[in-house]
Coordinates of C-alpha atoms and ligand atoms in Angstrom, one line a residue:
Chain A
M5 CA -38.7 5.1 -32.6
N6 CA -38.6 8.4 -34.7
D7 CA -40.1 10.5 -32.0
L8 CA -37.5 9.2 -29.8
N9 CA -34.8 10.2 -32.1
R10 CA -36.0 13.6 -32.8
A11 CA -36.6 14.2 -29.1
F12 CA -32.8 13.3 -28.4
A13 CA -31.8 15.5 -31.6
E14 CA -33.7 18.5 -30.2
A15 CA -32.4 17.7 -26.6
F16 CA -29.0 17.9 -27.7
G17 CA -30.0 21.2 -29.7
L18 CA -30.9 22.7 -26.7
I19 CA -28.1 21.8 -24.5
G20 CA -25.6 23.0 -27.5
A21 CA -27.5 26.1 -27.9
L22 CA -27.2 26.7 -24.1
D23 CA -31.0 27.5 -24.3
A24 CA -31.7 30.2 -21.7
K25 CA -34.8 28.2 -20.1
L26 CA -32.4 25.1 -19.9
V27 CA -29.6 27.0 -18.4
E28 CA -32.0 28.9 -15.7
I29 CA -33.5 25.5 -14.6
V30 CA -30.0 24.0 -14.3
T31 CA -28.4 26.9 -12.5
L32 CA -31.2 27.0 -9.7
S33 CA -30.9 23.2 -9.3
L34 CA -27.3 23.5 -8.6
E35 CA -27.9 26.3 -6.2
V36 CA -30.6 24.9 -4.2
S37 CA -28.7 21.4 -4.0
V38 CA -25.3 23.1 -3.2
A39 CA -26.7 25.2 -0.3
A40 CA -28.8 22.3 0.9
V41 CA -25.8 20.0 1.1
A42 CA -23.8 22.9 2.7
F43 CA -26.2 23.2 5.5
A44 CA -26.5 19.4 5.8
A45 CA -22.8 19.1 6.2
V46 CA -22.5 21.7 8.6
A47 CA -25.2 19.9 10.8
G48 CA -24.2 16.2 9.8
F49 CA -20.6 16.0 10.2
P50 CA -20.8 17.0 13.8
L51 CA -23.3 14.9 14.6
G52 CA -21.6 11.9 12.8
A53 CA -18.5 12.6 14.7
A54 CA -20.2 12.7 18.0
L55 CA -22.0 9.4 17.2
A56 CA -18.7 7.9 16.1
V57 CA -16.5 8.9 19.1
G58 CA -19.3 9.5 21.7
R59 CA -20.4 7.1 24.5
F60 CA -23.7 8.0 25.7
R61 CA -27.1 6.6 26.4
G62 CA -29.3 6.4 23.5
R63 CA -26.5 6.4 21.0
G64 CA -27.4 3.1 19.6
S65 CA -30.8 4.1 18.8
I66 CA -29.9 7.2 17.3
I67 CA -27.6 5.4 14.8
V68 CA -30.2 2.8 14.1
L69 CA -32.6 5.9 13.5
L70 CA -30.4 7.8 11.4
N71 CA -29.6 4.8 9.2
A72 CA -33.5 4.3 8.6
L73 CA -33.7 7.9 7.8
M74 CA -31.2 7.6 5.0
G75 CA -34.2 6.1 3.0
L76 CA -36.4 8.8 4.0
P77 CA -39.0 9.3 1.3
P78 CA -38.8 12.8 -0.3
V79 CA -42.5 13.3 -0.4
V80 CA -42.6 12.9 3.1
V81 CA -40.0 15.4 4.0
G82 CA -41.7 17.7 1.5
L83 CA -45.0 17.4 3.3
V84 CA -43.6 17.8 6.5
V85 CA -41.7 21.1 5.6
Y86 CA -44.9 22.2 3.9
L87 CA -46.7 21.9 6.9
L88 CA -44.1 23.6 9.0
L89 CA -43.7 26.6 6.4
S90 CA -47.2 26.9 5.3
R91 CA -49.0 30.0 6.5
A92 CA -50.9 28.3 9.5
G93 CA -47.6 26.4 10.3
P94 CA -45.1 27.3 13.1
L95 CA -42.9 28.8 10.7
G96 CA -45.3 30.3 8.5
E97 CA -44.4 33.8 9.3
F98 CA -41.3 33.8 7.4
G99 CA -43.6 33.4 3.9
I100 CA -40.7 31.4 2.5
L101 CA -43.2 28.5 1.1
F102 CA -42.9 28.0 -2.6
T103 CA -39.4 30.0 -2.5
P104 CA -36.0 28.6 -3.3
A105 CA -35.2 28.8 0.4
A106 CA -37.9 26.2 1.2
M107 CA -36.4 23.9 -1.3
V108 CA -33.1 24.4 0.4
I109 CA -34.6 23.4 3.7
A110 CA -36.4 20.4 2.6
Q111 CA -33.4 19.1 0.6
A112 CA -31.2 19.7 3.7
V113 CA -33.7 17.7 5.8
L114 CA -33.7 15.1 3.5
V115 CA -29.7 15.1 3.0
T116 CA -28.6 15.6 6.6
P117 CA -29.3 12.0 7.8
I118 CA -27.4 10.8 4.9
I119 CA -24.3 12.9 5.7
A120 CA -24.3 11.9 9.4
A121 CA -25.0 8.2 9.0
L122 CA -22.5 8.0 6.4
S123 CA -19.6 10.1 8.2
R124 CA -20.5 8.3 11.5
Q125 CA -19.6 5.2 9.9
T126 CA -16.4 6.6 8.3
I127 CA -15.3 8.2 11.6
E128 CA -15.9 5.4 13.6
D129 CA -13.7 3.1 11.3
A130 CA -11.0 5.4 11.9
W131 CA -11.6 5.8 15.5
R132 CA -11.1 2.2 15.9
E133 CA -7.8 2.6 14.2
Y134 CA -6.6 5.9 16.0
E135 CA -8.2 5.4 19.4
E136 CA -5.3 4.1 21.5
Q137 CA -2.7 6.2 19.5
L138 CA -4.8 9.4 20.2
R139 CA -5.7 8.6 23.7
S140 CA -2.0 8.0 24.4
L141 CA -1.5 11.3 23.1
G142 CA -3.7 12.6 25.7
A143 CA -6.7 13.7 23.3
K144 CA -9.9 13.8 25.0
R145 CA -13.0 12.7 22.8
L146 CA -13.6 16.2 21.7
N147 CA -10.0 16.5 20.4
A148 CA -10.3 13.1 18.8
A149 CA -13.7 13.8 17.0
F150 CA -12.0 17.0 15.3
T151 CA -8.7 15.1 14.7
L152 CA -10.9 12.5 12.9
L153 CA -13.1 14.7 11.1
W154 CA -9.7 16.4 9.5
D155 CA -8.0 12.8 8.9
T156 CA -11.0 11.5 7.2
R157 CA -11.6 14.7 5.0
F158 CA -11.2 13.0 1.7
S159 CA -13.5 10.3 2.5
L160 CA -16.1 13.0 3.8
I161 CA -15.8 14.8 0.4
T162 CA -17.3 11.7 -1.1
V163 CA -20.0 11.5 1.6
M164 CA -20.9 15.0 0.7
L165 CA -21.0 14.3 -2.9
A166 CA -23.2 11.2 -2.2
G167 CA -25.6 13.8 -0.3
F168 CA -25.6 16.0 -3.4
G169 CA -26.5 13.2 -5.6
R170 CA -29.3 12.5 -3.6
A171 CA -30.6 16.1 -3.4
A172 CA -30.1 16.9 -7.0
A173 CA -32.1 13.8 -7.9
E174 CA -35.1 14.0 -5.8
V175 CA -38.4 15.4 -7.0
G176 CA -41.0 15.0 -4.5
A177 CA -39.7 17.4 -1.6
V178 CA -39.0 20.3 -4.0
M179 CA -42.2 19.7 -5.9
I180 CA -44.3 20.0 -2.8
V181 CA -42.4 22.9 -1.0
G182 CA -41.5 24.8 -3.9
G183 CA -44.5 24.4 -6.2
N184 CA -42.5 24.1 -9.4
I185 CA -43.2 27.7 -10.4
D186 CA -41.8 28.7 -13.8
G187 CA -38.7 30.9 -13.3
V188 CA -38.9 30.8 -9.7
T189 CA -38.7 27.4 -8.2
R190 CA -38.7 25.3 -11.1
V191 CA -35.6 22.9 -10.8
M192 CA -34.5 19.9 -13.2
T193 CA -36.5 17.3 -11.5
T194 CA -39.7 19.1 -11.2
A195 CA -39.2 20.5 -14.9
I196 CA -38.7 17.0 -16.2
A197 CA -41.8 15.6 -14.5
L198 CA -43.8 18.6 -15.9
E199 CA -42.6 18.6 -19.3
T200 CA -43.2 14.9 -19.8
S201 CA -46.7 15.1 -18.8
K202 CA -46.9 18.1 -21.1
G203 CA -45.6 16.3 -23.8
D204 CA -42.2 18.6 -24.4
L205 CA -40.0 15.7 -24.6
P206 CA -36.8 17.1 -25.9
L207 CA -36.8 19.7 -22.9
A208 CA -37.4 17.0 -20.5
L209 CA -35.0 14.7 -22.4
G210 CA -32.4 17.5 -22.2
L211 CA -32.7 18.0 -18.8
G212 CA -32.5 14.4 -17.9
I213 CA -29.3 14.0 -20.0
I214 CA -27.9 17.0 -17.9
L215 CA -29.0 15.6 -14.7
V216 CA -27.5 12.0 -15.3
G217 CA -24.3 13.7 -16.8
L218 CA -24.0 15.7 -13.4
V219 CA -24.6 12.7 -11.2
I220 CA -21.8 10.9 -13.2
M221 CA -19.4 13.8 -13.2
V222 CA -20.0 14.1 -9.6
N223 CA -19.2 10.7 -8.7
A224 CA -16.1 10.6 -11.0
A225 CA -15.0 13.8 -9.2
A226 CA -15.4 12.0 -6.0
N227 CA -13.3 9.1 -7.1
L228 CA -10.7 11.2 -8.4
I229 CA -10.4 13.4 -5.2
R230 CA -10.1 10.2 -3.2
E231 CA -7.4 8.4 -5.2
A232 CA -5.3 11.5 -5.6
A233 CA -5.5 12.0 -1.7
L234 CA -4.7 8.3 -1.1
R235 CA -1.7 8.6 -3.4
R236 CA -0.6 11.7 -1.6
Y237 CA -1.5 11.2 1.9
G238 CA -1.5 7.4 2.1
Chain B
M12 CA 6.3 9.7 39.2
L13 CA 8.4 6.6 39.4
P14 CA 8.4 4.1 40.8
L15 CA 5.6 2.3 39.1
E16 CA 3.9 -0.3 41.1
L17 CA 1.5 -3.1 39.8
R18 CA -0.3 -4.6 42.8
D19 CA -1.7 -8.0 42.0
V20 CA -3.0 -6.8 38.5
S21 CA -5.1 -9.0 36.4
F22 CA -6.7 -8.3 33.3
A23 CA -9.5 -10.3 31.6
I24 CA -11.7 -9.9 28.6
N25 CA -14.5 -12.1 27.3
G26 CA -13.7 -14.6 30.1
R27 CA -10.1 -15.3 29.0
T28 CA -7.5 -13.9 31.5
L29 CA -4.6 -12.2 29.5
I30 CA -2.7 -10.7 32.5
D31 CA -2.7 -13.1 35.4
H32 CA -2.1 -11.5 38.9
V33 CA 1.1 -9.6 38.0
S34 CA 2.9 -8.0 41.1
V35 CA 6.0 -5.8 40.2
E36 CA 7.6 -2.6 41.0
I37 CA 9.4 -0.7 38.3
G38 CA 11.9 1.9 39.3
A39 CA 13.6 4.8 37.6
G40 CA 16.9 3.9 36.2
P41 CA 17.5 0.7 34.9
R42 CA 16.0 -0.1 31.3
T43 CA 13.3 -2.7 31.4
V44 CA 12.8 -5.2 28.6
I45 CA 9.6 -7.3 28.5
L46 CA 10.4 -10.5 26.9
G47 CA 7.9 -13.6 26.2
P48 CA 6.5 -15.6 23.4
N49 CA 3.8 -14.2 21.1
G50 CA 0.5 -13.9 22.9
A51 CA 2.3 -13.7 26.4
G52 CA 0.4 -10.5 26.9
K53 CA 3.3 -8.1 26.7
S54 CA 1.5 -5.5 24.8
V55 CA -1.6 -5.8 27.1
L56 CA 0.5 -5.2 30.3
M57 CA 2.2 -2.1 28.7
R58 CA -1.3 -0.8 27.8
L59 CA -2.4 -1.6 31.2
C60 CA 0.5 0.3 32.5
H61 CA 0.1 3.2 30.1
G62 CA -3.5 3.8 31.2
L63 CA -5.2 2.6 28.1
L64 CA -6.8 -0.4 29.5
P65 CA -8.5 -0.6 33.0
A66 CA -7.2 -3.5 35.3
S67 CA -9.9 -6.1 36.1
A68 CA -8.3 -6.6 39.5
G69 CA -5.5 -5.4 41.2
R70 CA -4.2 -1.6 41.1
I71 CA -1.6 0.1 39.2
I72 CA 0.0 3.1 41.1
W73 CA 2.6 5.5 40.3
R74 CA 4.2 6.0 43.5
G75 CA 6.7 8.8 43.0
A76 CA 6.5 12.5 43.6
G77 CA 5.4 15.0 40.4
S78 CA 2.7 13.8 37.9
A79 CA 1.1 11.5 40.4
D80 CA -1.7 11.0 37.7
G81 CA 1.2 9.5 35.7
S82 CA 0.6 12.0 32.8
R83 CA 4.2 12.2 31.9
Q84 CA 4.4 9.0 29.9
A85 CA 4.3 8.3 26.3
M86 CA 4.0 4.9 24.3
V87 CA 5.1 4.0 20.8
F88 CA 3.1 1.0 19.6
Q89 CA 3.5 -2.0 17.8
R90 CA 1.8 -0.4 14.9
P91 CA 2.2 3.3 15.2
V92 CA -0.6 5.3 13.8
M93 CA 0.4 8.2 11.7
L94 CA -2.3 11.2 11.1
R95 CA -2.8 12.4 7.6
R96 CA -0.5 15.1 7.7
S97 CA 3.0 16.0 7.4
A98 CA 5.8 14.3 9.6
L99 CA 6.2 17.6 11.5
A100 CA 2.6 18.1 11.9
N101 CA 2.4 14.7 13.6
V102 CA 5.0 15.8 16.1
V103 CA 3.4 19.2 16.6
Y104 CA 0.1 17.6 17.2
G105 CA 1.4 15.7 20.2
L106 CA 2.8 18.9 21.4
K107 CA -0.4 20.8 21.0
L108 CA -2.4 18.3 23.0
A109 CA 0.3 18.4 25.7
G110 CA -0.2 22.1 26.1
V111 CA 2.9 23.4 24.7
S112 CA 2.8 26.9 23.4
R113 CA 2.2 27.5 19.7
A114 CA 5.6 29.3 19.3
E115 CA 7.6 26.3 21.2
R116 CA 6.0 23.5 19.4
E117 CA 7.2 24.2 16.1
L118 CA 10.9 24.6 17.3
R119 CA 10.5 21.5 19.4
A120 CA 9.4 19.4 16.7
A121 CA 11.9 20.6 14.3
D122 CA 14.8 19.9 17.0
V123 CA 13.3 16.5 17.5
L124 CA 12.9 15.5 14.0
D125 CA 16.6 16.6 13.4
A126 CA 17.7 14.2 16.2
V127 CA 15.9 11.4 14.6
D128 CA 17.4 12.4 11.1
L129 CA 14.1 13.1 9.4
S130 CA 14.6 17.0 9.0
A131 CA 14.9 16.1 5.1
V132 CA 11.2 14.6 5.0
S133 CA 9.6 16.7 7.6
G134 CA 7.4 18.3 5.2
R135 CA 6.3 15.1 3.7
P136 CA 3.0 13.3 4.6
A137 CA 3.7 11.0 7.4
R138 CA 1.8 7.8 6.0
V139 CA 3.7 7.5 2.8
L140 CA 7.2 7.4 4.9
S141 CA 9.0 4.0 5.1
G142 CA 8.4 1.8 7.7
G143 CA 11.8 2.8 9.2
E144 CA 11.1 6.4 8.9
Q145 CA 7.7 6.0 10.2
Q146 CA 8.9 4.2 13.3
R147 CA 11.6 7.0 13.6
L148 CA 8.9 9.6 13.3
A149 CA 6.7 7.6 15.9
L150 CA 9.8 7.9 18.4
A151 CA 10.4 11.5 17.6
R152 CA 6.5 12.3 18.5
A153 CA 6.8 10.5 21.7
W154 CA 10.5 11.9 22.5
A155 CA 9.3 15.5 22.0
L156 CA 6.9 15.2 24.9
N157 CA 10.1 14.8 27.0
P158 CA 8.2 12.0 29.0
E159 CA 9.4 10.6 32.4
V160 CA 8.5 7.0 31.3
L161 CA 8.5 5.7 27.7
F162 CA 6.8 2.6 26.8
L163 CA 8.0 0.9 23.4
D164 CA 6.2 -2.1 22.1
E165 CA 8.6 -3.9 19.9
P166 CA 10.1 -0.8 18.5
T167 CA 12.0 -2.6 15.7
A168 CA 9.7 -5.3 14.5
N169 CA 9.7 -5.7 10.8
L170 CA 12.8 -3.1 10.3
D171 CA 16.1 -4.4 8.5
P172 CA 19.3 -4.3 10.6
N173 CA 20.4 -0.6 9.6
A174 CA 16.9 0.6 10.4
T175 CA 17.1 -1.4 13.8
R176 CA 20.4 0.1 14.6
D177 CA 19.3 3.8 14.0
V178 CA 16.2 2.8 16.0
E179 CA 18.3 1.5 18.9
S180 CA 20.7 4.6 18.6
I181 CA 17.7 7.0 19.1
I182 CA 16.3 4.9 22.1
N183 CA 19.9 5.2 23.7
Q184 CA 19.7 9.1 23.4
I185 CA 16.2 9.2 24.9
C186 CA 17.4 7.1 27.8
A187 CA 20.6 9.5 28.1
G188 CA 18.0 12.2 28.6
G189 CA 16.6 10.5 31.8
T190 CA 13.6 9.0 30.4
K191 CA 12.9 5.7 31.8
I192 CA 12.5 3.2 29.1
I193 CA 10.3 0.1 29.3
M194 CA 10.0 -2.0 26.2
S195 CA 9.2 -5.3 24.9
T196 CA 11.1 -7.2 21.9
H197 CA 11.4 -10.3 20.2
N198 CA 15.0 -9.7 19.3
L199 CA 17.0 -11.2 22.2
G200 CA 20.3 -9.5 20.9
Q201 CA 18.4 -6.2 21.3
A202 CA 17.2 -7.1 24.7
R203 CA 21.0 -7.5 25.7
R204 CA 21.9 -4.4 23.8
L205 CA 19.5 -2.0 25.4
G206 CA 18.1 -3.8 28.7
D207 CA 19.3 -3.6 32.1
E208 CA 16.7 -5.8 33.6
I209 CA 14.2 -8.5 32.0
L210 CA 10.7 -9.2 32.9
F211 CA 10.0 -12.4 31.6
L212 CA 6.2 -12.9 30.7
S213 CA 4.3 -16.2 29.8
H214 CA 0.5 -16.8 29.4
G215 CA -0.1 -13.6 31.3
R216 CA 2.0 -14.4 34.4
L217 CA 5.2 -12.7 35.2
V218 CA 7.4 -15.7 35.4
E219 CA 10.8 -14.2 36.0
R220 CA 12.5 -10.8 36.7
S221 CA 16.2 -10.7 36.4
P222 CA 19.2 -8.5 35.7
V223 CA 19.6 -9.0 31.9
E224 CA 23.3 -11.0 32.0
Q225 CA 21.8 -13.2 34.7
F226 CA 18.8 -13.8 32.5
F227 CA 20.4 -15.0 29.8
K228 CA 23.2 -16.8 31.7
Q229 CA 21.1 -18.6 34.1
P230 CA 17.5 -18.0 33.6
A231 CA 15.9 -18.8 36.9
S232 CA 12.8 -20.4 35.3
A233 CA 12.5 -23.4 33.1
E234 CA 10.1 -21.7 30.8
A235 CA 12.6 -18.8 30.4
A236 CA 15.3 -21.2 29.6
A237 CA 13.4 -23.0 27.0
F238 CA 12.4 -19.7 25.8
I239 CA 16.0 -18.6 25.2
R240 CA 17.0 -21.9 23.6
A241 CA 14.2 -21.8 21.1
E242 CA 15.0 -18.1 20.1
L243 CA 18.7 -19.0 19.5
P244 CA 20.8 -18.5 17.5
W245 CA 20.7 -14.9 17.9
N246 CA 23.5 -12.1 18.4
Ligands
ATP1 N1 -9.0 -6.3 23.0 C1 -8.2 -7.7 23.2 N2 -9.3 -8.6 23.1 C2 -9.4 -9.9 23.1 N3 -8.1 -10.5 23.4 C3 -7.0 -9.6 23.3 C4 -7.1 -8.2 23.3 N4 -5.9 -7.8 23.1 C5 -5.2 -8.8 23.2 N5 -5.7 -9.9 23.3 C6 -5.1 -11.4 23.5 O1 -4.3 -11.2 24.6 C7 -3.3 -12.2 24.4 C8 -1.9 -11.3 24.5 O2 -1.9 -10.2 23.6 P1 -0.6 -9.2 23.5 O3 -0.8 -8.6 22.4 O4 -0.3 -8.8 24.9 O5 0.5 -10.5 23.3 P2 2.1 -10.0 23.2 O6 2.9 -10.7 24.2 O7 2.2 -8.7 22.7 O8 2.3 -10.9 21.7 P3 3.2 -10.4 20.4 O9 4.6 -10.7 20.8 O10 2.7 -11.4 19.4 O11 3.2 -8.9 20.3 C9 -3.4 -12.7 22.9 O12 -3.7 -13.9 22.8 C10 -4.5 -11.6 22.4 O13 -5.1 -12.3 21.3
MG2 MG1 2.8 -7.3 21.4

């Protein structure tokens, strides 16, 4: 009990003092996850819109697959990206294994199915409401897809933030492809895992508190945006 | 592109026949009002004509010259869907899809919003407008396209008498501009005010087609007579 109290006190001390090591780790975490979500959104939104509005063979199977991929285990993603980026792998010549770039790739792979699947659901619901109106106005499916992406923009922000939460919280993928190298590829989750095993509980706990706080803040922000948008745009 | 001919048109879904062997020719000129009890198939019939649903049997043909594909038509739905953008942008959106040049879109949209008395709220998000305003906006969005044929599905359902009068006056203006009106309504007074001819639909069948005065004075079918009696009193 005493240990725990001391750990908490020291953790808040580190946070309060903006401990340099802590700040570095948190910053890298944010950079990696934000970049990963940005790439995942660029790929996932069009994919989601196409699946929502399009009618083509294999659509149903792709949706089932995508929904399943939402639960993709991070370590498996890490392993596959590792194999691709390792020296002998097809993308080995880029030499980006154990760099933040590799972590961005791994998290983007992890998050893209989430963004695609959730945006597919959101856009398809909207399509049901809008379809006849849009077709009446002469919209082809491609027009409709863009229109719906824009009209569901506030819900899609929530989708993106869900993706961010997943990226920031996963540990398996970044551990494998980043290597948890101090000062280079060490992010919050991998640092927590390491420091806990080393017994540096205050740092681990401080990072844990920040991580949980971030996830809560991101979700609160998502809610605020949605509610403000609903009030403003109906 | 008028006249519009329906040749033995049927529409069935999940084994239920919603439109049952309807044959009719609708010409330019007289305003056509479709009457019938709830579930008679009025909305389905208009969606078939507008090209939103494929007929299960029979043919729907635009027989007239110009726009043989029937592209110069618009529809205002029973529940119009507004996009999450301003009232003006909703009208501009329709014009953009219709291929109107960027410079002209804004001008035409502003004009038509003025004509439906929505200039004051043109910058407001469309979805937070009142029911009456949204209905006028839906009319404006369709009107801006300057269609040859305009389908109106219960354009004043859920509107109060004032809003109803505004909408009717807009419909009259659209009609005066040479647009053929084909509309459904449950308001028999409105059918008399706005209609020239009545198509009476029941259980998906076209039971009767008469000039409006005759329809109300001397309906040719027992079903129409019973319908008029049941909907009375009206004014
Ligand atoms: N997509 C659909 N799938 C199955 N049934 C449908 C569909 N659209 C309409 N129907 C059915 O077709 C019948 C006719 O519907 P429609 O909306 O045309 O009636 P209506 O005459 O417009 O009625 P109201 O006056 O209530 O608007 C109804 O029984 C309705 O349930
Ligand atoms: Mg109807």
